[in-house]
Coordinates of C-alpha atoms in Angstrom, one line a residue:
M25 CA 101.2 72.3 111.9
P26 CA 98.9 74.1 114.4
P27 CA 97.9 77.5 113.1
L28 CA 99.7 80.5 114.4
P29 CA 97.3 83.1 115.9
S30 CA 96.5 86.2 114.0
R31 CA 97.1 87.9 117.4
D32 CA 100.7 87.0 116.9
V33 CA 100.6 89.0 113.7
I34 CA 99.1 91.9 115.6
T35 CA 101.7 91.7 118.3
R36 CA 104.6 91.3 115.9
L37 CA 103.4 93.7 113.3
G38 CA 100.9 96.0 114.9
K39 CA 102.4 96.6 118.3
S40 CA 105.8 97.6 116.8
L41 CA 104.4 99.4 113.7
C42 CA 101.8 101.5 115.5
T43 CA 104.5 103.4 117.4
A44 CA 107.3 103.1 114.9
E45 CA 109.2 106.1 113.6
F46 CA 108.8 106.2 109.8
R47 CA 111.9 107.5 108.2
N48 CA 111.6 109.1 104.8
R49 CA 107.9 108.5 105.0
P50 CA 105.7 109.8 102.1
E51 CA 102.4 111.7 102.7
L52 CA 99.2 109.6 102.8
S53 CA 98.5 108.4 99.3
L54 CA 94.9 107.3 99.5
R55 CA 94.6 107.4 95.7
R56 CA 96.9 104.5 95.3
S57 CA 94.2 102.4 93.6
S58 CA 93.2 100.2 90.7
T59 CA 89.9 99.3 89.1
S60 CA 88.9 95.7 88.9
S61 CA 89.5 95.8 85.2
D62 CA 93.1 96.9 85.7
V63 CA 93.7 94.0 88.0
V64 CA 92.1 91.2 86.0
S65 CA 93.7 92.4 82.7
S66 CA 97.2 92.9 84.1
G67 CA 98.3 89.3 83.6
A68 CA 100.2 89.5 86.9
K69 CA 100.0 86.8 89.6
N70 CA 98.0 88.8 92.1
T71 CA 96.4 88.0 95.5
I72 CA 93.0 89.7 96.1
F73 CA 91.7 89.8 99.6
S74 CA 88.6 91.4 101.1
G75 CA 86.2 90.8 104.0
I76 CA 82.7 91.3 105.1
Q77 CA 81.2 91.7 108.6
P78 CA 78.9 88.8 109.6
T79 CA 75.8 91.0 110.3
G80 CA 73.5 88.5 108.7
I81 CA 72.1 88.6 105.2
P82 CA 73.7 91.4 103.1
H83 CA 71.6 94.3 101.9
I84 CA 71.6 95.8 98.4
G85 CA 74.3 98.3 99.4
N86 CA 76.6 95.5 100.4
Y87 CA 75.7 93.7 97.1
L88 CA 76.4 96.7 94.8
G89 CA 79.5 98.0 96.7
A90 CA 81.3 94.7 97.5
L91 CA 79.7 91.4 96.6
K92 CA 78.8 92.0 93.0
P93 CA 82.4 93.3 92.3
W94 CA 83.8 90.2 94.1
V95 CA 81.9 87.9 91.8
K96 CA 83.1 89.9 88.8
L97 CA 86.7 89.7 90.0
Q98 CA 86.4 86.0 90.5
N99 CA 84.9 85.3 87.1
E100 CA 87.3 87.5 85.2
A101 CA 90.6 87.0 87.0
I102 CA 93.3 84.9 85.4
P103 CA 93.7 81.4 86.9
E104 CA 97.0 82.4 88.6
T105 CA 95.2 85.0 90.7
K106 CA 94.5 84.0 94.3
L107 CA 91.2 85.2 95.6
V108 CA 90.6 85.3 99.4
F109 CA 87.3 86.4 100.9
S110 CA 86.8 86.4 104.7
I111 CA 83.7 86.6 106.9
V112 CA 85.4 88.7 109.5
D113 CA 83.8 87.5 112.7
A114 CA 86.8 88.6 114.8
H115 CA 86.1 92.2 113.6
A116 CA 82.5 91.8 114.6
I117 CA 83.3 91.4 118.3
T118 CA 84.6 95.0 118.6
V119 CA 81.0 95.5 119.9
P120 CA 79.1 93.2 122.2
Q121 CA 77.6 90.2 120.5
D122 CA 75.1 87.5 121.4
A123 CA 77.1 84.3 120.7
R124 CA 74.1 82.3 119.2
E125 CA 73.0 85.2 117.1
L126 CA 76.6 85.8 115.8
W127 CA 76.8 82.1 114.9
Q128 CA 73.6 82.3 112.9
H129 CA 74.7 85.5 111.1
K130 CA 78.0 83.9 110.1
R131 CA 76.1 81.0 108.4
E132 CA 73.6 83.4 106.7
C133 CA 76.5 85.4 105.4
L134 CA 78.3 82.4 104.1
A135 CA 75.2 81.1 102.4
S136 CA 74.7 84.5 100.8
L137 CA 78.2 84.6 99.4
L138 CA 77.7 81.3 97.8
A139 CA 74.2 82.2 96.6
I140 CA 75.3 85.3 94.7
G141 CA 78.0 83.3 92.8
L142 CA 81.2 83.1 94.8
D143 CA 82.7 79.6 94.0
H144 CA 84.3 77.9 96.9
K145 CA 86.4 75.9 94.5
R146 CA 87.8 79.0 92.8
S147 CA 88.0 81.3 95.8
I148 CA 89.0 80.8 99.4
I149 CA 86.0 81.7 101.5
Y150 CA 86.4 81.3 105.3
Y151 CA 85.5 82.5 108.7
Q152 CA 88.2 84.8 110.0
S153 CA 88.2 83.1 113.5
D154 CA 89.1 79.7 111.8
V155 CA 92.5 81.1 110.9
S156 CA 93.9 81.8 114.3
A157 CA 97.3 82.4 112.7
G158 CA 97.2 85.9 112.0
M159 CA 98.5 103.6 119.3
G160 CA 100.5 106.4 117.8
Y161 CA 99.1 106.4 114.2
L162 CA 95.8 104.8 115.1
Q163 CA 94.5 108.0 116.6
R164 CA 94.6 109.5 113.1
M165 CA 92.1 107.0 111.8
T166 CA 88.7 108.4 111.2
Q167 CA 86.3 105.4 111.3
W168 CA 86.5 104.8 115.0
K169 CA 85.5 108.4 115.5
S170 CA 82.6 108.1 113.2
K171 CA 81.4 104.9 115.0
M172 CA 81.5 106.8 118.3
S173 CA 80.0 110.0 116.7
L174 CA 83.1 112.0 117.7
P175 CA 84.6 115.0 116.0
Q176 CA 87.3 114.1 113.4
D177 CA 89.9 116.1 115.4
T178 CA 89.5 113.9 118.5
T179 CA 92.8 112.4 119.8
I180 CA 93.6 109.8 122.4
S181 CA 94.4 112.7 124.8
D182 CA 90.7 113.6 124.9
N183 CA 89.9 111.4 127.9
S184 CA 86.2 112.5 128.3
E185 CA 85.5 111.8 124.6
L186 CA 87.2 108.4 124.7
A187 CA 85.5 107.1 127.9
G188 CA 83.2 104.7 126.0
T189 CA 85.7 103.6 123.3
R190 CA 86.7 100.0 123.3
L191 CA 90.2 98.9 122.4
G192 CA 88.7 96.5 119.8
L193 CA 87.2 99.5 117.9
F194 CA 90.3 101.6 118.3
A195 CA 92.7 98.8 117.1
Y196 CA 90.4 97.7 114.3
P197 CA 92.9 98.9 111.6
V198 CA 95.6 96.7 113.1
L199 CA 93.5 93.5 112.8
Q200 CA 92.5 94.5 109.3
A201 CA 96.1 95.1 108.3
A202 CA 97.1 91.7 109.9
D203 CA 94.6 89.9 107.7
I204 CA 95.7 91.6 104.6
L205 CA 99.4 91.0 105.2
L206 CA 98.8 87.5 106.4
H207 CA 97.7 86.5 102.9
R208 CA 100.2 88.8 101.3
A209 CA 97.4 90.5 99.3
T210 CA 98.4 92.7 96.4
H211 CA 94.9 94.2 95.9
V212 CA 92.1 94.8 98.3
P213 CA 88.5 95.9 97.3
V214 CA 87.3 98.3 100.0
G215 CA 84.9 101.2 100.4
E216 CA 86.0 104.7 100.6
D217 CA 85.7 104.7 104.4
Q218 CA 88.3 101.9 104.6
E219 CA 90.9 103.5 102.3
Q220 CA 92.7 105.0 105.3
H221 CA 93.0 101.6 106.9
L222 CA 94.6 100.2 103.7
E223 CA 97.2 103.0 103.8
F224 CA 98.0 101.8 107.3
A225 CA 98.5 98.3 106.0
R226 CA 100.8 99.6 103.3
R227 CA 102.8 101.5 105.9
S228 CA 103.0 98.3 108.0
A229 CA 104.3 96.4 105.0
R230 CA 106.8 99.1 104.2
V231 CA 108.3 99.2 107.7
F232 CA 108.5 95.5 108.1
N233 CA 110.1 95.1 104.7
S234 CA 112.7 97.8 105.4
S235 CA 114.0 95.8 108.4
K236 CA 113.4 92.2 107.4
G237 CA 113.6 92.1 103.7
K238 CA 110.8 92.3 101.1
L239 CA 108.2 89.8 102.3
F240 CA 104.9 91.8 102.1
P241 CA 103.5 93.5 98.9
E242 CA 102.2 97.0 99.5
P243 CA 98.5 96.3 98.7
E244 CA 96.6 98.5 96.3
T245 CA 93.0 99.5 96.7
I246 CA 90.4 98.2 94.1
V247 CA 87.9 101.0 93.7
S248 CA 84.3 100.0 93.4
P249 CA 82.4 102.0 90.7
A250 CA 79.2 101.7 92.8
R251 CA 77.7 104.7 94.5
R252 CA 76.9 104.5 98.2
V253 CA 73.4 103.3 98.8
M254 CA 71.5 105.3 101.3
S255 CA 68.7 104.4 103.8
L256 CA 65.2 104.1 102.4
R257 CA 63.9 105.8 105.6
N258 CA 66.5 108.6 105.8
P259 CA 68.4 109.1 102.5
L260 CA 71.0 111.3 104.3
K261 CA 72.3 108.2 106.1
K262 CA 74.0 105.1 104.6
M263 CA 71.9 102.0 104.3
S264 CA 72.9 99.8 107.3
K265 CA 71.9 96.6 109.0
S266 CA 72.3 98.3 112.3
D267 CA 69.5 100.7 111.6
P268 CA 66.7 99.9 114.0
F269 CA 64.1 100.4 111.2
F270 CA 63.8 97.2 109.2
Q271 CA 62.1 99.2 106.4
S272 CA 65.3 101.2 105.9
R273 CA 67.1 98.5 103.9
I274 CA 66.5 95.8 101.3
L275 CA 68.2 92.4 101.9
I276 CA 69.2 90.3 99.0
T277 CA 66.9 87.5 100.2
D278 CA 63.8 89.7 100.6
D279 CA 60.8 88.3 98.7
F280 CA 58.7 90.3 96.2
N281 CA 56.1 91.5 98.7
T282 CA 58.8 92.6 101.2
I283 CA 60.7 94.5 98.4
R284 CA 57.4 96.0 97.3
S285 CA 56.5 97.2 100.7
K286 CA 59.9 98.7 101.5
V287 CA 60.2 100.6 98.1
Y288 CA 56.7 102.0 98.2
K289 CA 57.2 103.2 101.8
S290 CA 60.7 104.7 101.0
L291 CA 61.0 108.4 101.8
T292 CA 60.8 110.6 98.7
D293 CA 58.9 113.9 98.1
S294 CA 55.7 115.4 96.7
I295 CA 57.3 117.0 93.7
E296 CA 55.8 115.9 90.4
G297 CA 57.9 114.0 87.8
I298 CA 61.3 112.2 88.1
T299 CA 64.5 114.3 88.2
Y300 CA 68.0 113.6 89.4
E301 CA 68.8 116.4 91.9
P302 CA 70.8 114.9 94.8
D303 CA 70.9 118.1 96.8
L304 CA 67.2 118.9 96.4
R305 CA 65.5 115.5 96.1
R306 CA 67.8 113.1 98.0
G307 CA 65.2 110.4 98.4
V308 CA 64.4 110.2 94.7
A309 CA 68.1 110.5 93.8
N310 CA 68.8 107.5 96.1
L311 CA 66.2 105.4 94.2
L312 CA 67.6 106.4 90.8
E313 CA 71.1 105.5 92.0
I314 CA 69.8 102.1 93.2
M315 CA 68.1 101.5 89.8
S316 CA 71.3 102.5 88.0
G317 CA 73.3 99.9 90.0
F318 CA 71.0 97.1 88.7
D319 CA 70.2 98.4 85.3
K320 CA 71.1 95.9 82.6
K321 CA 71.8 98.7 80.1
K322 CA 74.2 100.3 82.6
R323 CA 72.5 103.7 82.4
S324 CA 73.5 106.4 84.9
P325 CA 71.0 108.0 87.3
E326 CA 70.9 111.1 85.1
E327 CA 70.0 109.0 82.1
L328 CA 67.3 107.1 84.0
A329 CA 65.8 110.4 85.2
K330 CA 65.4 111.4 81.5
V331 CA 63.7 108.1 80.8
Y332 CA 61.2 108.6 83.6
E333 CA 60.9 112.4 83.6
M334 CA 57.2 112.2 82.5
E335 CA 56.3 109.4 84.8
D336 CA 55.0 109.6 88.4
L337 CA 56.9 108.1 91.4
S338 CA 54.5 105.2 91.6
T339 CA 55.3 104.0 88.1
F340 CA 59.1 104.4 88.7
K341 CA 58.9 102.6 92.0
A342 CA 57.0 99.7 90.4
D343 CA 59.8 99.3 87.8
L344 CA 62.4 99.4 90.5
I345 CA 60.6 96.7 92.5
K346 CA 60.4 94.5 89.4
T347 CA 64.1 95.1 88.7
L348 CA 65.2 94.2 92.2
N349 CA 63.0 91.1 92.4
E350 CA 64.4 89.8 89.1
E351 CA 68.0 90.4 90.2
F352 CA 67.6 88.5 93.5
E353 CA 65.0 85.8 92.8
E354 CA 67.6 83.2 91.8
F355 CA 69.9 84.2 94.7
R356 CA 67.0 84.0 97.1
N357 CA 66.1 80.5 96.1
K358 CA 69.8 79.4 96.1
Y359 CA 70.3 80.9 99.6
H360 CA 67.4 79.0 101.2
E361 CA 68.5 75.8 99.4
L362 CA 72.1 76.2 100.9
M363 CA 70.8 77.0 104.4
D364 CA 68.7 73.8 104.4
K365 CA 71.1 71.5 102.4
D366 CA 72.0 68.3 104.3
G367 CA 70.6 69.6 107.5
G368 CA 73.2 72.4 107.6
R369 CA 76.1 70.1 107.3
Y370 CA 76.9 71.2 103.7
L371 CA 77.7 74.8 104.9
D372 CA 79.8 73.3 107.7
S373 CA 81.8 71.4 105.1
I374 CA 82.3 74.5 102.9
A375 CA 83.5 76.5 106.0
A376 CA 85.9 73.7 106.9
E377 CA 87.3 73.6 103.4
G378 CA 87.7 77.4 103.3
A379 CA 89.4 77.3 106.7
R380 CA 91.9 74.6 105.5
K381 CA 92.8 76.6 102.4
A382 CA 93.0 79.9 104.3
R383 CA 95.3 78.3 106.9
A384 CA 97.5 77.0 104.1
S385 CA 97.7 80.6 102.7
A386 CA 98.5 82.0 106.1
E387 CA 101.1 79.4 106.8
H388 CA 102.8 80.2 103.6
T389 CA 103.5 83.7 105.1
M390 CA 104.0 82.7 108.7
G391 CA 106.2 79.7 107.7
K392 CA 108.7 82.0 106.0
D393 CA 112.1 81.5 107.7
L394 CA 113.8 84.8 107.6
R395 CA 116.9 83.4 109.3
N396 CA 118.1 81.5 106.3
H397 CA 116.7 80.8 102.9
G398 CA 112.9 80.7 103.4
D399 CA 110.6 78.2 101.9
S400 CA 111.8 75.0 100.2
P401 CA 111.7 73.8 97.6
H402 CA 111.6 77.1 95.7
D403 CA 111.8 75.9 92.1
P404 CA 110.3 73.0 90.3
R405 CA 113.8 72.2 89.0
H406 CA 115.2 71.9 92.5
D407 CA 118.8 71.8 91.2
Y408 CA 121.9 73.6 92.5
T409 CA 121.4 76.6 90.1
A410 CA 117.9 77.1 91.4
M411 CA 118.9 76.9 95.0
A412 CA 121.9 79.2 94.4
E413 CA 119.6 81.8 92.8
D414 CA 117.4 81.6 96.0
V415 CA 120.4 82.2 98.3
E416 CA 121.6 85.1 96.1
T417 CA 118.2 86.7 96.3
F418 CA 118.1 86.4 100.0
I419 CA 121.6 88.0 100.3
H420 CA 120.5 90.9 98.0
D421 CA 117.2 91.4 99.8
H422 CA 118.7 91.5 103.2
G423 CA 121.7 93.7 102.2
L424 CA 124.2 91.1 103.6
K425 CA 127.9 92.0 103.2
E426 CA 131.1 89.9 103.5
S427 CA 129.1 86.8 104.3
T428 CA 130.5 83.3 104.8
L429 CA 128.3 80.5 103.5
I430 CA 128.3 77.2 105.4
G431 CA 126.7 74.1 103.7
H432 CA 126.6 70.4 104.3
S433 CA 126.3 67.8 101.5
M434 CA 123.7 69.3 99.0
G435 CA 124.0 72.6 100.8
A436 CA 127.7 72.5 100.4
K437 CA 127.4 72.3 96.6
T438 CA 124.8 75.1 96.7
A439 CA 127.4 77.3 98.5
M440 CA 130.0 76.4 95.9
T441 CA 127.6 77.3 93.1
V442 CA 126.9 80.7 94.7
A443 CA 130.7 81.2 95.0
L444 CA 131.3 80.5 91.4
R445 CA 128.2 82.3 90.1
S446 CA 128.4 85.5 92.2
P447 CA 131.8 85.7 94.0
S448 CA 131.3 89.3 94.9
L449 CA 128.4 88.4 97.2
I450 CA 130.4 86.4 99.8
S451 CA 133.9 86.6 101.4
S452 CA 134.4 82.8 101.9
F453 CA 132.5 79.5 102.3
I454 CA 132.8 76.3 104.2
S455 CA 131.9 73.0 102.4
V456 CA 131.1 70.0 104.6
D457 CA 131.6 66.7 103.0
N458 CA 131.1 67.5 99.3
A459 CA 133.2 68.6 96.4
P460 CA 132.7 70.4 93.0
I461 CA 132.2 67.2 91.0
D462 CA 129.4 65.2 89.5
A463 CA 128.9 62.3 91.9
A464 CA 125.9 60.0 92.1
L465 CA 124.2 60.1 95.5
K466 CA 124.8 57.1 97.7
S467 CA 122.0 54.5 97.7
D468 CA 121.3 55.6 101.3
F469 CA 119.2 58.5 100.0
A470 CA 116.9 56.4 97.9
K471 CA 116.6 54.1 100.9
Y472 CA 115.6 57.1 103.1
V473 CA 112.9 58.1 100.6
Q474 CA 111.5 54.6 100.9
G475 CA 111.3 55.0 104.6
M476 CA 109.7 58.4 104.4
R477 CA 107.0 57.0 102.0
K478 CA 106.4 54.2 104.5
I479 CA 105.9 56.7 107.3
E480 CA 103.3 58.7 105.3
N481 CA 101.4 55.6 104.2
A482 CA 101.2 54.5 107.9
H483 CA 99.5 57.8 108.8
V484 CA 101.5 58.0 112.1
T485 CA 100.4 60.5 114.6
K486 CA 103.6 60.7 116.8
Q487 CA 107.2 61.3 116.1
I488 CA 108.2 58.2 118.0
E489 CA 106.1 56.1 115.6
A490 CA 107.9 57.6 112.6
D491 CA 111.3 57.0 114.2
E492 CA 110.4 53.3 114.7
I493 CA 109.7 52.9 111.0
M494 CA 112.8 54.8 110.0
K495 CA 114.9 52.4 112.1
E496 CA 114.4 49.9 109.4
F497 CA 116.3 52.1 107.0
E498 CA 118.9 53.9 109.2
E499 CA 120.5 52.7 112.5
A500 CA 122.1 56.0 113.5
L501 CA 119.8 58.1 115.7
P502 CA 121.3 61.5 114.7
I503 CA 120.6 60.8 111.0
R504 CA 117.1 59.7 111.8
Q505 CA 116.5 62.8 113.8
F506 CA 117.8 64.9 110.9
L507 CA 115.5 63.2 108.4
L508 CA 112.4 63.5 110.6
T509 CA 112.8 67.2 111.3
N510 CA 110.8 67.8 108.1
L511 CA 107.6 66.2 109.6
V512 CA 104.5 68.5 110.0
R513 CA 101.0 67.8 111.1
T514 CA 98.1 67.8 108.7
S515 CA 94.8 69.7 109.1
P516 CA 91.6 67.6 109.7
E517 CA 89.7 66.6 106.6
P518 CA 86.2 68.1 106.7
S519 CA 84.7 65.4 104.5
S520 CA 85.6 62.7 107.0
G521 CA 83.8 64.3 109.9
S522 CA 86.8 63.4 112.0
S523 CA 89.3 65.7 113.8
R524 CA 92.1 63.1 113.5
T525 CA 95.4 64.3 112.0
H526 CA 98.7 62.6 111.1
L527 CA 102.2 63.5 110.2
V528 CA 103.5 64.2 106.7
F529 CA 106.8 65.6 105.3
R530 CA 106.7 69.3 104.6
I531 CA 108.6 68.8 101.3
P532 CA 106.5 66.4 99.2
I533 CA 108.3 63.1 98.9
K534 CA 107.6 63.1 95.1
I535 CA 109.5 66.4 94.7
L536 CA 112.3 65.2 97.0
A537 CA 112.7 61.9 95.1
A538 CA 112.7 63.7 91.7
A539 CA 115.3 66.1 93.0
L540 CA 117.8 63.4 93.8
D541 CA 118.9 63.0 90.2
N542 CA 119.5 66.7 89.9
M543 CA 121.6 66.7 93.1
A544 CA 124.2 64.5 91.5
D545 CA 125.1 67.1 88.8
F546 CA 127.4 70.0 89.6
P547 CA 126.5 72.9 87.2
F548 CA 130.1 74.0 86.6
K549 CA 132.4 71.8 84.4
D550 CA 135.3 74.1 83.4
P551 CA 137.4 75.7 86.1
D552 CA 138.9 78.0 83.4
V553 CA 135.4 79.6 83.0
A554 CA 134.5 80.1 86.7
R555 CA 136.9 80.3 89.6
F556 CA 136.5 81.6 93.2
E557 CA 139.7 83.3 94.3
K558 CA 138.7 83.9 98.0
P559 CA 139.2 81.5 101.0
A560 CA 137.3 78.2 101.0
L561 CA 137.3 75.4 103.6
F562 CA 136.5 71.8 102.8
I563 CA 135.7 69.6 105.8
R564 CA 135.5 65.9 105.0
G565 CA 134.5 62.8 106.9
T566 CA 137.3 60.3 106.6
K567 CA 134.8 57.4 106.6
S568 CA 132.8 59.0 103.8
H569 CA 133.6 58.6 100.1
Y570 CA 132.3 62.1 98.9
V571 CA 135.6 64.0 99.1
S572 CA 138.4 61.5 98.1
D573 CA 142.0 62.5 97.6
E574 CA 141.4 62.3 93.8
C575 CA 139.0 65.2 94.2
L576 CA 141.6 67.6 95.7
P577 CA 143.2 68.7 92.3
I578 CA 139.7 69.5 91.0
I579 CA 138.9 71.5 94.1
G580 CA 142.1 73.4 93.7
R581 CA 141.3 74.4 90.1
F582 CA 137.9 75.8 91.0
F583 CA 139.0 77.2 94.4
P584 CA 142.8 77.9 94.4
R585 CA 142.8 79.2 98.0
F586 CA 141.1 76.1 99.5
E587 CA 142.0 74.3 102.7
V588 CA 141.0 70.8 103.8
R589 CA 140.3 69.6 107.3
D590 CA 139.6 65.9 108.1
L591 CA 137.3 64.6 110.9
A592 CA 136.9 60.9 111.8
T593 CA 133.3 60.7 110.8
G594 CA 131.0 59.4 108.0
H595 CA 129.0 61.7 105.8
W596 CA 127.0 63.3 108.6
V597 CA 129.9 65.2 109.9
I598 CA 128.1 67.9 111.9
S599 CA 125.8 65.4 113.7
E600 CA 128.5 62.9 114.3
D601 CA 131.2 65.3 115.6
P602 CA 129.6 68.7 116.4
E603 CA 132.5 69.8 118.6
G604 CA 135.1 68.9 115.9
F605 CA 133.1 70.7 113.3
R606 CA 132.8 73.8 115.4
R607 CA 136.5 73.8 116.2
V608 CA 137.8 73.7 112.6
A609 CA 135.1 76.1 111.4
V610 CA 136.0 78.7 114.1
E611 CA 139.7 78.3 113.4
F612 CA 139.0 79.0 109.7
L613 CA 136.9 82.1 110.4
K614 CA 139.4 83.5 112.9
D615 CA 142.1 83.1 110.2
Q616 CA 139.9 85.1 107.8
D617 CA 139.4 87.9 110.4
A618 CA 143.1 88.0 111.1
S619 CA 143.9 88.4 107.4

């Protein structure tokens, strides 16, 4: 299946949500947060999503604030937790970019993530642009104002202030929310400057869920314990790769001599001794905070100041240089190895693998069918009780009242199961060529599974090729068309180096074949235990054996108000006589309305 563009997510979510009226809306709750320990120890099946801009090799502020906590989350999370880390190259183009330079920065960023310990087999690591699936409230966001050096009370009506603002920068929170919701993240590690954006993502999820049913979790913030790392040249500003002074930041791949030069040239003061006084000695405080972030004994800046209070700055800086070099020496070597491995093809294969996994994660959300029962199969059992539970959940979640269920064959037995399990949920049902009895499936179904296996083994690339194979197993075109509607296209395999794809069945054939045995067994055996006292219509094909005259007394015991309508068809009633099916179904529904 070709990926759905994230711009679709922005259009369908962002465009409607940015201008939506939020009823009963709570005040901003920026403190809705967890620590990484809370998340990994909860035992819940969570999805953790976060992203990093591809501005090249990360610096120590990125490492302490984001990357080190990501590795900790990955290594401590329970196996059921899904971890998704994105290199957000689509975010990066909110400002002009040189295409070749951006490409290089993406690769450097990917190599850095792998070098520090992110495992591509445990976590999904991908370029945002590889998953092309995914104004009212936006003017309240603060980050775009900071980027433009605008006052925080600026609004979109201030035309003179906004003359240089690009839509990409203004709409940044929408793209970020789209990424978060696309993977249905439950937790998002972000910095404090991004917390407001996460609240927008929560609001977006809340509004969508209120109208379409609960699909998106409302993501919680994972708070990083790391302090903000400030520039070495100007400790009043955050360390940033956009700073024109290269000496202002330490990259995680800097060698010993480079680290030594930058630390010794960092701006401090001429006061003797080491003290932690952020308001008075901002430069020294910044170095103590950096040392604390890398300290193996996990000492605070205040504690480290006590340790070094009798030392001079030169001694303290020498220890800081040694600490930083020891932390990054292994990462530095690993980074260069990854950049050069297999002439760069290794990184390409990792990126392709991450893209495939990320698309699968995105398609799990975008593939949700809110018109009927959603994904299939929902349960490893794949029996009538499991499918009935799914339908009941859908009815509850969408607040449906006085519904009529219509099902054919297995779907008919699912509708009967819902009626007997939860009669208050529906007003009536229509069963098409099935009855409330145990009945082995016709040999046709096993034959169809053989045909489906043959199609997959042939690696066909076109629907017409699949149809030619299925002709060996079924002559009727409507039935073949029905069976082949489950075909989807695979993604290219990165290891093969080929872009070739083929068709497979969305529901794995192994699951489908295993489900056939369960489909023969109706879960209710005693009509005296469960009975549906509301109207029910049974439509049967007179050339089919599924609803024989011998079944009618049994139907009557489970469904005392049932009616039977016969159509001159085989089992595939709706495909063989759509007009006849429509006529008898509409007559039944009109009778219910009249009564």
